[in-house]
Coordinates of C-alpha atoms in Angstrom, one line a residue:
Chain A
M1 CA -11.8 30.2 7.0
S2 CA -9.8 32.1 4.6
K3 CA -6.9 31.4 7.1
R4 CA -7.4 27.7 6.5
I5 CA -7.5 28.0 2.7
Y6 CA -4.4 30.1 2.9
S7 CA -2.6 27.4 5.0
V8 CA -3.8 24.7 2.5
L9 CA -2.6 26.7 -0.5
S10 CA 0.7 27.7 0.9
W11 CA 1.4 23.8 1.6
A12 CA 0.5 22.9 -1.8
V13 CA 2.8 25.6 -3.4
L14 CA 5.6 24.5 -1.2
L15 CA 5.2 20.8 -2.1
L16 CA 4.9 21.4 -5.7
L17 CA 8.1 23.6 -5.8
A18 CA 9.9 20.9 -3.6
V19 CA 9.0 18.3 -6.5
Y20 CA 10.4 20.6 -9.1
F21 CA 13.7 21.1 -6.9
L22 CA 14.1 17.6 -6.2
F23 CA 12.9 15.8 -9.5
P24 CA 16.3 16.2 -11.4
I25 CA 18.3 15.1 -8.6
Y26 CA 16.0 12.1 -7.7
M27 CA 16.2 11.2 -11.5
A28 CA 19.8 11.3 -11.6
I29 CA 20.4 9.2 -8.5
V30 CA 18.0 6.5 -9.4
N31 CA 19.4 6.2 -13.0
S32 CA 22.9 6.3 -12.0
F33 CA 22.2 2.7 -10.3
K34 CA 21.1 1.2 -13.5
T35 CA 22.8 -0.5 -16.3
Q36 CA 22.9 1.4 -19.9
S37 CA 20.2 -0.8 -21.2
E38 CA 18.1 -0.3 -18.3
V39 CA 18.2 3.4 -18.6
Y40 CA 17.1 3.2 -22.2
R41 CA 14.4 0.6 -21.3
S42 CA 12.8 2.3 -18.3
V43 CA 14.1 5.6 -17.2
L44 CA 11.1 6.4 -14.8
G45 CA 11.3 3.0 -12.8
L46 CA 13.6 2.1 -10.0
P47 CA 16.5 0.2 -10.6
T48 CA 16.0 -3.6 -10.5
S49 CA 19.3 -4.0 -8.5
L50 CA 21.9 -1.4 -7.0
H51 CA 24.4 -1.3 -9.8
F52 CA 27.5 0.3 -8.3
D53 CA 29.9 -0.3 -11.0
N54 CA 29.0 3.0 -12.6
Y55 CA 30.5 4.8 -9.9
V56 CA 33.7 2.7 -9.8
E57 CA 34.1 3.2 -13.6
A58 CA 33.3 7.0 -13.6
F59 CA 35.8 7.5 -10.8
K60 CA 38.4 5.8 -12.7
K61 CA 37.8 6.9 -16.2
A62 CA 37.0 10.4 -15.1
N63 CA 40.3 10.6 -13.2
M64 CA 38.4 11.9 -10.0
L65 CA 41.4 11.5 -7.8
R66 CA 43.7 13.7 -9.9
S67 CA 41.1 16.4 -10.9
G68 CA 39.7 16.4 -7.3
L69 CA 43.2 17.2 -6.2
N70 CA 43.7 20.1 -8.7
T71 CA 40.3 21.5 -7.4
I72 CA 41.8 21.5 -3.8
I73 CA 45.0 23.1 -5.0
V74 CA 43.0 25.9 -6.9
T75 CA 40.5 26.4 -3.8
V76 CA 43.1 26.5 -1.2
T77 CA 45.5 28.8 -3.0
G78 CA 42.6 31.1 -3.9
I79 CA 41.2 31.4 -0.5
V80 CA 44.4 31.8 1.5
G81 CA 45.6 34.6 -1.1
I82 CA 42.2 36.2 -0.6
V83 CA 41.9 36.0 3.1
V84 CA 45.5 37.0 3.9
C85 CA 45.8 39.9 1.4
S86 CA 42.2 41.1 2.0
S87 CA 42.3 41.0 5.7
L88 CA 45.4 43.1 5.9
A89 CA 44.2 45.6 3.5
G90 CA 40.5 45.8 4.5
Y91 CA 41.4 46.2 8.2
K92 CA 44.0 49.2 7.4
L93 CA 41.9 51.0 4.9
S94 CA 38.9 50.9 7.3
R95 CA 41.3 52.4 10.2
T96 CA 43.3 54.9 8.3
R97 CA 41.0 58.1 7.5
S98 CA 42.9 59.7 4.7
R99 CA 42.4 60.7 1.2
L100 CA 44.5 58.1 0.1
S101 CA 42.8 55.2 1.7
N102 CA 39.4 56.6 0.6
W103 CA 40.7 56.5 -2.8
I104 CA 42.1 52.9 -2.8
F105 CA 38.9 51.7 -1.0
M106 CA 36.8 53.3 -3.9
L107 CA 39.0 51.7 -6.6
F108 CA 38.6 48.3 -5.1
V109 CA 34.8 48.8 -4.5
A110 CA 34.1 50.2 -8.3
S111 CA 36.0 47.2 -9.8
M112 CA 33.5 44.9 -8.4
L113 CA 31.1 45.9 -11.5
I114 CA 33.6 44.8 -14.0
P115 CA 32.2 41.6 -15.9
F116 CA 34.6 38.8 -16.2
Q117 CA 34.1 38.7 -19.8
T118 CA 35.5 42.3 -20.1
I119 CA 38.8 41.1 -18.9
M120 CA 39.1 37.6 -19.6
V121 CA 40.9 38.2 -23.0
T122 CA 43.7 40.2 -21.6
L123 CA 43.7 38.5 -18.4
T124 CA 44.5 35.3 -20.1
K125 CA 47.4 36.8 -21.8
M126 CA 48.6 38.3 -18.5
A127 CA 48.6 35.0 -16.8
R128 CA 50.5 33.4 -19.7
D129 CA 53.1 36.3 -19.4
L130 CA 53.5 35.7 -15.8
G131 CA 54.0 31.9 -16.0
L132 CA 50.7 31.2 -14.1
Q133 CA 48.7 29.6 -17.0
G134 CA 48.2 26.0 -17.0
T135 CA 48.6 25.0 -13.4
P136 CA 46.1 24.8 -10.6
F137 CA 48.4 26.7 -8.5
G138 CA 48.6 29.5 -11.1
L139 CA 44.8 29.6 -11.5
G140 CA 44.7 29.8 -7.8
V141 CA 46.7 33.1 -7.7
V142 CA 44.7 34.7 -10.6
C143 CA 41.4 33.7 -8.8
A144 CA 43.0 35.5 -5.6
G145 CA 43.3 38.6 -7.7
L146 CA 39.8 38.6 -8.8
G147 CA 38.5 37.8 -5.4
V148 CA 40.1 40.5 -3.3
N149 CA 37.8 43.3 -4.1
M150 CA 34.6 41.6 -2.6
A151 CA 36.8 40.3 0.3
I152 CA 38.1 43.8 1.1
F153 CA 34.7 45.2 0.9
L154 CA 33.5 42.9 3.5
Y155 CA 36.5 43.2 5.8
H156 CA 36.2 47.0 5.8
G157 CA 32.8 46.8 6.9
F158 CA 33.3 44.4 9.8
V159 CA 36.1 46.0 11.1
K160 CA 34.2 49.1 11.9
G161 CA 32.5 46.9 14.6
I162 CA 35.8 46.3 16.4
P163 CA 37.0 48.7 19.2
R164 CA 39.9 50.9 18.2
E165 CA 41.3 50.6 21.5
L166 CA 42.4 46.8 20.7
D167 CA 44.6 48.3 17.8
E168 CA 46.6 50.0 20.3
S169 CA 47.1 47.1 22.5
A170 CA 47.9 45.3 19.4
S171 CA 50.9 47.6 18.5
I172 CA 51.8 49.2 21.8
D173 CA 53.7 46.4 23.5
G174 CA 56.5 46.6 21.1
S175 CA 55.5 43.6 19.1
G176 CA 55.1 45.6 15.9
E177 CA 52.0 46.2 13.8
W178 CA 52.2 43.1 11.7
K179 CA 52.8 40.6 14.5
G180 CA 50.0 42.4 16.5
F181 CA 47.8 42.1 13.6
F182 CA 48.1 38.5 13.3
L183 CA 47.9 37.7 17.0
I184 CA 45.2 40.0 17.9
I185 CA 43.2 41.6 15.1
F186 CA 43.1 38.5 12.7
P187 CA 41.6 36.2 15.3
L188 CA 38.7 38.9 15.9
L189 CA 38.1 38.9 12.1
M190 CA 37.1 35.2 12.5
P191 CA 33.4 35.4 11.8
I192 CA 33.8 37.3 8.7
T193 CA 36.7 35.5 7.5
F194 CA 34.5 32.5 7.8
T195 CA 31.9 34.0 5.6
I196 CA 34.6 35.0 3.0
I197 CA 35.9 31.4 2.9
V198 CA 32.5 29.9 2.4
L199 CA 31.6 32.6 -0.3
N200 CA 34.9 31.9 -2.2
L201 CA 34.8 28.1 -1.6
L202 CA 31.5 28.0 -3.6
W203 CA 32.8 30.1 -6.3
L204 CA 36.2 28.4 -6.8
W205 CA 35.0 24.9 -6.4
N206 CA 32.3 25.3 -9.0
D207 CA 33.9 27.8 -11.5
F208 CA 34.0 27.0 -15.2
L209 CA 35.0 29.8 -17.5
L210 CA 38.2 30.8 -15.8
P211 CA 39.7 27.3 -15.5
V212 CA 38.6 26.6 -19.1
L213 CA 40.7 29.7 -20.3
L214 CA 43.6 28.9 -17.9
L215 CA 44.2 25.3 -17.7
N216 CA 44.7 23.9 -21.2
D217 CA 46.1 20.2 -20.3
Y218 CA 43.4 17.8 -19.3
R219 CA 45.9 16.4 -16.5
N220 CA 45.4 19.8 -14.8
Y221 CA 41.7 20.0 -15.1
T222 CA 39.6 20.7 -12.1
L223 CA 36.4 18.5 -11.4
V224 CA 34.1 20.8 -13.1
L225 CA 36.4 20.7 -16.4
T226 CA 36.9 17.1 -16.1
I227 CA 33.1 16.3 -16.0
N228 CA 32.5 18.6 -19.1
M229 CA 35.0 16.6 -20.9
F230 CA 33.6 13.5 -19.8
F231 CA 30.1 14.5 -20.7
G232 CA 31.4 15.2 -24.2
K233 CA 33.1 11.7 -24.6
Y234 CA 30.3 9.5 -23.1
S235 CA 27.1 11.5 -23.6
R236 CA 25.3 8.5 -24.8
D237 CA 26.4 6.5 -21.5
W238 CA 23.8 8.1 -19.3
S239 CA 24.1 5.9 -16.3
L240 CA 28.0 6.7 -16.3
I241 CA 27.7 10.3 -16.8
L242 CA 25.2 10.4 -13.8
A243 CA 27.4 8.5 -11.6
S244 CA 30.2 10.9 -12.5
L245 CA 27.8 14.1 -11.9
I246 CA 26.8 12.7 -8.4
L247 CA 30.3 11.4 -7.4
S248 CA 32.0 15.0 -8.1
S249 CA 29.1 16.8 -6.0
I250 CA 29.4 14.7 -3.0
P251 CA 32.4 16.7 -1.5
I252 CA 30.6 20.0 -1.7
V253 CA 27.4 18.6 -0.6
L254 CA 29.4 17.1 2.5
V255 CA 30.6 20.6 3.1
F256 CA 27.3 21.8 3.0
A257 CA 25.9 19.2 5.5
F258 CA 28.8 20.2 7.9
F259 CA 28.6 24.0 7.7
Q260 CA 25.2 24.7 6.7
R261 CA 24.4 27.3 9.2
W262 CA 27.7 29.5 8.4
I263 CA 26.9 29.2 4.7
I264 CA 23.5 30.7 5.2
Q265 CA 24.8 33.3 7.4
G266 CA 27.7 33.9 5.1
I267 CA 25.3 34.5 2.1
T268 CA 23.1 36.8 4.0
D269 CA 26.0 38.8 5.6
G270 CA 27.7 38.8 2.2
A271 CA 24.6 40.4 0.7
V272 CA 23.4 42.9 3.2
K273 CA 26.6 43.8 5.2
G274 CA 29.7 45.8 4.3
Chain B
M1 CA 53.2 66.1 12.3
R2 CA 54.1 65.5 8.9
S3 CA 56.4 62.7 9.4
R4 CA 53.5 60.9 11.7
R5 CA 51.2 61.3 8.7
S6 CA 53.8 60.1 6.2
K7 CA 54.5 57.1 8.7
A8 CA 50.8 56.3 8.8
N9 CA 50.5 56.5 5.0
L10 CA 53.7 54.1 4.8
S11 CA 52.2 51.4 6.9
L12 CA 49.0 51.9 4.9
I13 CA 50.6 51.2 1.8
L14 CA 52.5 48.1 3.1
F15 CA 49.2 46.5 4.3
V16 CA 47.4 47.3 1.2
L17 CA 50.3 46.5 -1.2
P18 CA 49.9 42.5 -1.5
A19 CA 46.1 42.9 -2.2
F20 CA 46.9 45.7 -4.6
I21 CA 49.4 44.3 -6.7
L22 CA 47.1 40.9 -7.2
Y23 CA 44.3 43.5 -8.0
L24 CA 46.6 45.5 -10.3
L25 CA 47.8 42.6 -12.2
F26 CA 44.4 40.6 -12.7
L27 CA 41.7 43.4 -12.8
V28 CA 43.1 46.7 -13.4
I29 CA 45.9 46.1 -15.9
P30 CA 43.5 43.6 -18.1
M31 CA 40.7 46.1 -17.9
L32 CA 42.8 48.8 -19.3
K33 CA 44.5 46.8 -21.9
G34 CA 41.0 45.6 -22.9
S35 CA 39.7 48.9 -23.4
Y36 CA 42.7 49.8 -25.4
F37 CA 42.6 46.6 -27.6
S38 CA 39.0 47.5 -28.1
F39 CA 40.0 50.3 -30.5
T40 CA 42.5 48.0 -32.5
N41 CA 42.2 45.4 -34.9
W42 CA 44.6 43.0 -32.9
N43 CA 44.2 39.2 -33.6
G44 CA 45.8 38.4 -30.2
L45 CA 48.6 36.4 -32.0
N46 CA 50.5 38.8 -34.3
K47 CA 52.9 41.5 -33.1
S48 CA 51.5 44.2 -35.0
Y49 CA 48.1 45.6 -35.3
D50 CA 46.3 48.9 -36.3
F51 CA 44.6 51.5 -34.4
V52 CA 41.0 51.7 -35.9
G53 CA 39.2 54.0 -33.6
I54 CA 35.5 53.4 -32.9
K55 CA 35.2 51.0 -35.8
N56 CA 34.8 47.9 -33.8
F57 CA 31.9 49.6 -31.8
V58 CA 30.3 50.8 -34.8
E59 CA 30.4 47.4 -36.4
A60 CA 29.1 45.5 -33.3
L61 CA 26.3 47.7 -32.9
R62 CA 25.2 48.3 -36.5
D63 CA 26.5 45.5 -38.7
D64 CA 26.9 42.5 -36.6
H65 CA 23.4 40.4 -36.9
D66 CA 24.6 37.7 -34.6
F67 CA 25.9 40.2 -31.9
R68 CA 22.7 42.1 -32.1
S69 CA 20.4 38.9 -31.9
A70 CA 22.7 37.7 -28.8
I71 CA 22.0 41.0 -27.2
W72 CA 18.3 40.7 -27.9
F73 CA 18.2 37.1 -26.6
T74 CA 20.1 38.0 -23.4
A75 CA 17.8 41.1 -23.0
K76 CA 14.7 38.8 -23.1
Y77 CA 16.2 36.2 -20.9
V78 CA 17.3 39.0 -18.3
I79 CA 13.7 40.4 -18.1
F80 CA 12.2 36.9 -17.4
A81 CA 14.9 35.5 -15.2
V82 CA 15.0 38.6 -13.0
V83 CA 11.3 38.7 -12.6
F84 CA 10.7 34.9 -12.1
Q85 CA 13.7 34.5 -9.8
N86 CA 12.8 37.3 -7.6
V87 CA 8.9 36.5 -7.7
V88 CA 9.5 32.8 -6.6
A89 CA 12.3 33.4 -4.0
L90 CA 10.1 36.0 -2.3
L91 CA 7.3 33.5 -2.4
L92 CA 9.3 30.8 -1.0
A93 CA 10.8 33.0 1.6
M94 CA 7.4 34.3 2.8
L95 CA 5.8 31.0 2.8
I96 CA 8.7 29.3 4.6
E97 CA 8.9 32.3 7.1
S98 CA 5.3 31.8 7.9
R99 CA 5.6 28.4 8.9
K100 CA 6.3 27.0 12.5
K101 CA 7.9 23.7 11.4
G102 CA 9.9 22.4 8.8
K103 CA 11.7 25.9 7.9
G104 CA 15.1 24.2 7.8
F105 CA 13.9 21.4 5.7
F106 CA 12.4 23.4 2.9
R107 CA 15.2 26.0 3.2
T108 CA 17.7 23.2 2.6
I109 CA 15.7 21.9 -0.5
F110 CA 15.5 25.1 -2.3
F111 CA 19.0 26.3 -1.5
M112 CA 20.6 22.9 -2.5
P113 CA 21.0 23.6 -6.3
N114 CA 23.2 26.5 -5.3
M115 CA 25.8 24.1 -3.9
L116 CA 26.4 22.4 -7.2
S117 CA 28.3 23.5 -10.2
I118 CA 26.2 25.1 -12.8
I119 CA 27.8 22.9 -15.4
I120 CA 27.2 19.8 -13.4
S121 CA 23.7 20.5 -12.2
T122 CA 22.9 21.7 -15.8
F123 CA 24.1 18.1 -17.3
M124 CA 21.2 16.7 -14.9
W125 CA 18.6 18.7 -16.4
V126 CA 20.0 17.8 -20.1
F127 CA 19.1 14.2 -19.0
V128 CA 15.8 15.2 -17.6
F129 CA 14.9 17.0 -20.8
S130 CA 16.5 14.3 -23.3
K131 CA 15.5 11.0 -21.6
V132 CA 13.0 11.7 -18.6
I133 CA 10.5 13.9 -20.0
P134 CA 10.1 12.0 -23.5
A135 CA 9.4 9.0 -21.5
L136 CA 7.1 10.9 -19.1
S137 CA 5.0 12.0 -22.2
E138 CA 4.8 8.5 -23.7
Y139 CA 4.0 6.9 -20.4
A140 CA 1.7 9.1 -19.0
A141 CA 0.4 10.4 -22.4
L142 CA 1.1 13.8 -21.3
K143 CA 1.2 15.2 -25.1
F144 CA 1.9 18.7 -24.0
L145 CA 5.7 17.6 -22.8
D146 CA 6.2 16.3 -26.2
L147 CA 8.3 19.3 -27.4
S148 CA 11.8 19.9 -28.7
W149 CA 13.1 21.1 -25.3
L150 CA 16.7 21.6 -26.5
G151 CA 16.5 21.7 -30.1
D152 CA 14.1 24.4 -30.8
P153 CA 15.2 28.1 -29.8
N154 CA 11.6 29.4 -29.1
V155 CA 11.2 26.2 -26.5
S156 CA 14.8 26.4 -25.6
F157 CA 14.3 30.0 -24.1
W158 CA 11.7 28.5 -21.6
T159 CA 13.9 25.5 -20.9
I160 CA 16.8 27.7 -20.0
L161 CA 14.6 29.9 -17.8
I162 CA 13.3 26.7 -16.0
V163 CA 16.9 25.7 -15.2
S164 CA 18.2 29.2 -14.2
L165 CA 15.3 29.4 -11.8
W166 CA 16.2 26.1 -10.3
G167 CA 19.6 27.1 -9.8
G168 CA 18.9 30.6 -9.0
V169 CA 16.3 30.8 -6.3
G170 CA 18.2 29.5 -3.3
T171 CA 20.5 32.5 -2.6
L172 CA 17.9 35.4 -3.2
M173 CA 15.6 33.2 -1.0
L174 CA 18.0 33.3 1.9
I175 CA 18.5 37.2 1.5
Y176 CA 14.6 37.7 1.6
M177 CA 14.2 35.3 4.6
A178 CA 16.8 37.4 6.5
A179 CA 15.1 40.6 5.4
I180 CA 11.6 39.1 6.4
Q181 CA 13.0 38.1 9.8
G182 CA 14.1 41.7 10.3
I183 CA 10.6 43.1 10.2
P184 CA 9.7 44.1 13.8
Q185 CA 7.4 41.9 15.3
H186 CA 5.1 44.6 16.8
L187 CA 4.3 46.0 13.3
K188 CA 3.1 42.5 12.0
E189 CA 0.9 42.0 15.3
A190 CA -0.5 45.5 15.0
A191 CA -1.7 44.7 11.4
I192 CA -3.1 41.5 12.3
I193 CA -4.9 43.3 15.2
D194 CA -6.5 45.5 12.9
G195 CA -7.6 42.7 10.7
A196 CA -5.1 42.7 7.9
Q197 CA -5.5 39.8 5.4
P198 CA -2.3 38.1 3.9
I199 CA -2.4 40.3 0.9
H200 CA -2.6 43.4 3.0
M201 CA 0.3 42.3 4.8
L202 CA 2.1 41.7 1.9
R203 CA 1.3 45.0 0.3
Y204 CA 1.7 47.3 3.4
I205 CA 3.9 45.8 5.6
T206 CA 6.2 43.1 4.1
L207 CA 7.0 44.6 0.8
P208 CA 7.7 48.2 2.1
L209 CA 10.0 46.9 4.7
I210 CA 12.1 44.7 2.7
V211 CA 12.9 47.1 -0.3
H212 CA 16.6 47.0 0.8
A213 CA 16.5 43.2 0.1
L214 CA 14.8 43.7 -3.2
T215 CA 17.4 46.2 -4.1
I216 CA 20.1 43.8 -3.5
C217 CA 18.3 40.8 -5.1
I218 CA 17.3 42.5 -8.1
F219 CA 20.9 44.0 -8.5
L220 CA 22.4 40.3 -8.0
T221 CA 20.1 38.9 -10.7
L222 CA 20.4 41.7 -13.2
N223 CA 24.2 41.3 -12.9
S224 CA 24.2 37.5 -13.1
S225 CA 21.7 37.3 -15.8
F226 CA 23.5 39.5 -18.1
K227 CA 26.7 37.5 -17.7
V228 CA 25.0 34.1 -18.0
Y229 CA 27.2 31.6 -19.8
D230 CA 27.8 28.2 -18.0
L231 CA 24.1 27.3 -18.0
V232 CA 23.3 28.1 -21.6
Y233 CA 26.8 26.5 -22.8
A234 CA 25.9 23.3 -21.1
L235 CA 22.2 23.1 -22.1
T236 CA 22.1 24.1 -25.6
G237 CA 25.7 25.3 -26.4
G238 CA 23.9 28.5 -27.8
G239 CA 22.2 26.4 -30.5
P240 CA 20.6 25.2 -32.7
G241 CA 22.7 27.3 -35.1
R242 CA 22.8 30.5 -33.0
G243 CA 19.3 30.4 -31.8
T244 CA 20.1 30.6 -28.1
Q245 CA 23.4 32.3 -28.1
V246 CA 23.9 34.9 -25.2
I247 CA 26.2 38.0 -25.2
T248 CA 29.0 36.3 -23.3
M249 CA 29.1 33.4 -25.8
N250 CA 29.1 35.6 -28.7
I251 CA 32.2 37.3 -27.2
L252 CA 34.0 34.1 -26.6
E253 CA 33.4 32.9 -30.1
E254 CA 34.8 36.1 -31.5
A255 CA 37.8 36.0 -29.4
Y256 CA 38.7 32.3 -29.4
Q257 CA 36.7 29.7 -31.6
G258 CA 38.3 30.5 -35.1
N259 CA 37.5 34.0 -35.1
N260 CA 40.7 35.2 -33.2
R261 CA 39.4 38.9 -33.4
Y262 CA 40.8 40.0 -29.9
G263 CA 40.3 43.7 -30.6
Y264 CA 36.7 43.2 -31.8
A265 CA 35.8 40.9 -28.9
S266 CA 37.2 43.4 -26.4
A267 CA 34.8 46.1 -28.1
K268 CA 32.0 43.8 -27.7
A269 CA 33.0 43.1 -23.8
I270 CA 33.2 46.7 -23.1
I271 CA 29.6 47.0 -24.6
L272 CA 28.5 44.4 -22.3
F273 CA 30.2 46.1 -19.3
L274 CA 28.5 49.7 -20.1
I275 CA 25.0 48.0 -20.5
I276 CA 25.4 46.3 -17.1
L277 CA 26.9 49.3 -15.7
V278 CA 24.1 51.8 -16.9
I279 CA 21.2 49.4 -16.1
T280 CA 22.2 48.4 -12.6
M281 CA 23.1 52.2 -11.8
I282 CA 19.5 53.1 -12.9
Q283 CA 18.0 50.2 -11.1
V284 CA 20.0 50.8 -7.6
S285 CA 19.2 54.6 -7.7
I286 CA 15.5 54.3 -8.3
M287 CA 15.3 51.6 -5.6
K288 CA 17.3 53.4 -3.1
K289 CA 14.8 56.2 -2.9
R290 CA 12.1 53.4 -1.9
E291 CA 13.8 52.3 1.0
V292 CA 12.5 53.0 4.4
E293 CA 13.7 52.4 7.8
A294 CA 11.6 50.3 10.0

């Protein structure tokens, strides 16, 4: 009997929470297809006809193409930088057992506790001095710098599971350590590389504060910044705003649909391994 | 022997160098500079500034009413956010794991918000609170919904929690699900044979064996809740007045929005760093002791 009550109760709780989770998304989608006056007349109802103009207008007015491209530049630069630099460092730090390597590793790990707000003021200035402020590429480089510590931590843990004999075969035949690393070791790191790509993709694609501080020209804005500016400009025009919110979320939702299994794996690995 | 070791060290340095340069430029140097400026009255623009010792820290903690109320508001938020997010995430993980069908479906629903940018998803909630809920309260005569969700700091506190719960639960749920899957099957079976009720299972089997996940999840939520910014920015902008201002907003206001007190803002940022450091250290060291091996 109590088993039955438990099962009914668990259903009720799950469904209730599912409603809470889907509600804002459902409301946003439904109202994005209404005309402006329809939104004000009946928020709760279904649209009388599918009004796609909002999407076309949002796409043009918010410059989605340009900001989308900027976002891609930031994300790709950041991820490539993080993966290349961290795989090299994480692998070597894990393999070398010396006081020096211990020290360097501890430095990287300890810095993971630094809140972004503690460094943002001087980081912005540093980026300006190095000529990295104001461009998506520069932002990507800065992001790589902020992301290497976590990636090194993950690579360092993963490398322990790779037999040391493979290191020798990677360097023994005269191809040199570096070539050996990229040809033999790096492919073996693929599972954790994928995790790192996914975790950083979510961060870089959606980040707000760092781009705000480093990109001052709206032509260089990422998607999130553009939407933020767009919201300020058209905040009364809800159907247009909602269409822009949905439009800008589509790329990352598609990524999720394709890579769902790896994303879930990535997050659980990122949290518990290392 | 000696040359072999120095050769190994050289190769270590070469492999680590690219990462180390990036790390030095964008993390270490800004951190060191920030710590230094926190003892000055630099405004971020002028060439000259004075060294003022701990004056900034004293002022922030003793005289700065806005900073103190931001700390208080953030602390209140952290407590509720950490508890709510972890309780709901754990509940969801257990409910979903105990099901045979629909695991993937429910997991996707509860994880979905984590895909979206906080800014973008919070604007959806602004729509819900400013348009949908007023319409609901009128249409269905649900008078209790007729609140100033975004305009009254006391109510906005709960609004912020509702949205942060929505966006924060997914990742934690995945971690708890993985931990629950890791509980050895024979322990669960033995408990069921002994006639354990669900509540006993939770108390004596599940919770003790997933303490490692609790350690991580509470650490993650503490960390992210103290640093909360995007969500409050998009939802209330810290307002009305400074009624919902969090620490990070106060720091930004000090550094950029008109005040331009870089040195003072750096001192506040160091205070935030120390708060997070001390609290998470205490949390992790207490919880590590309670972890058991299955």
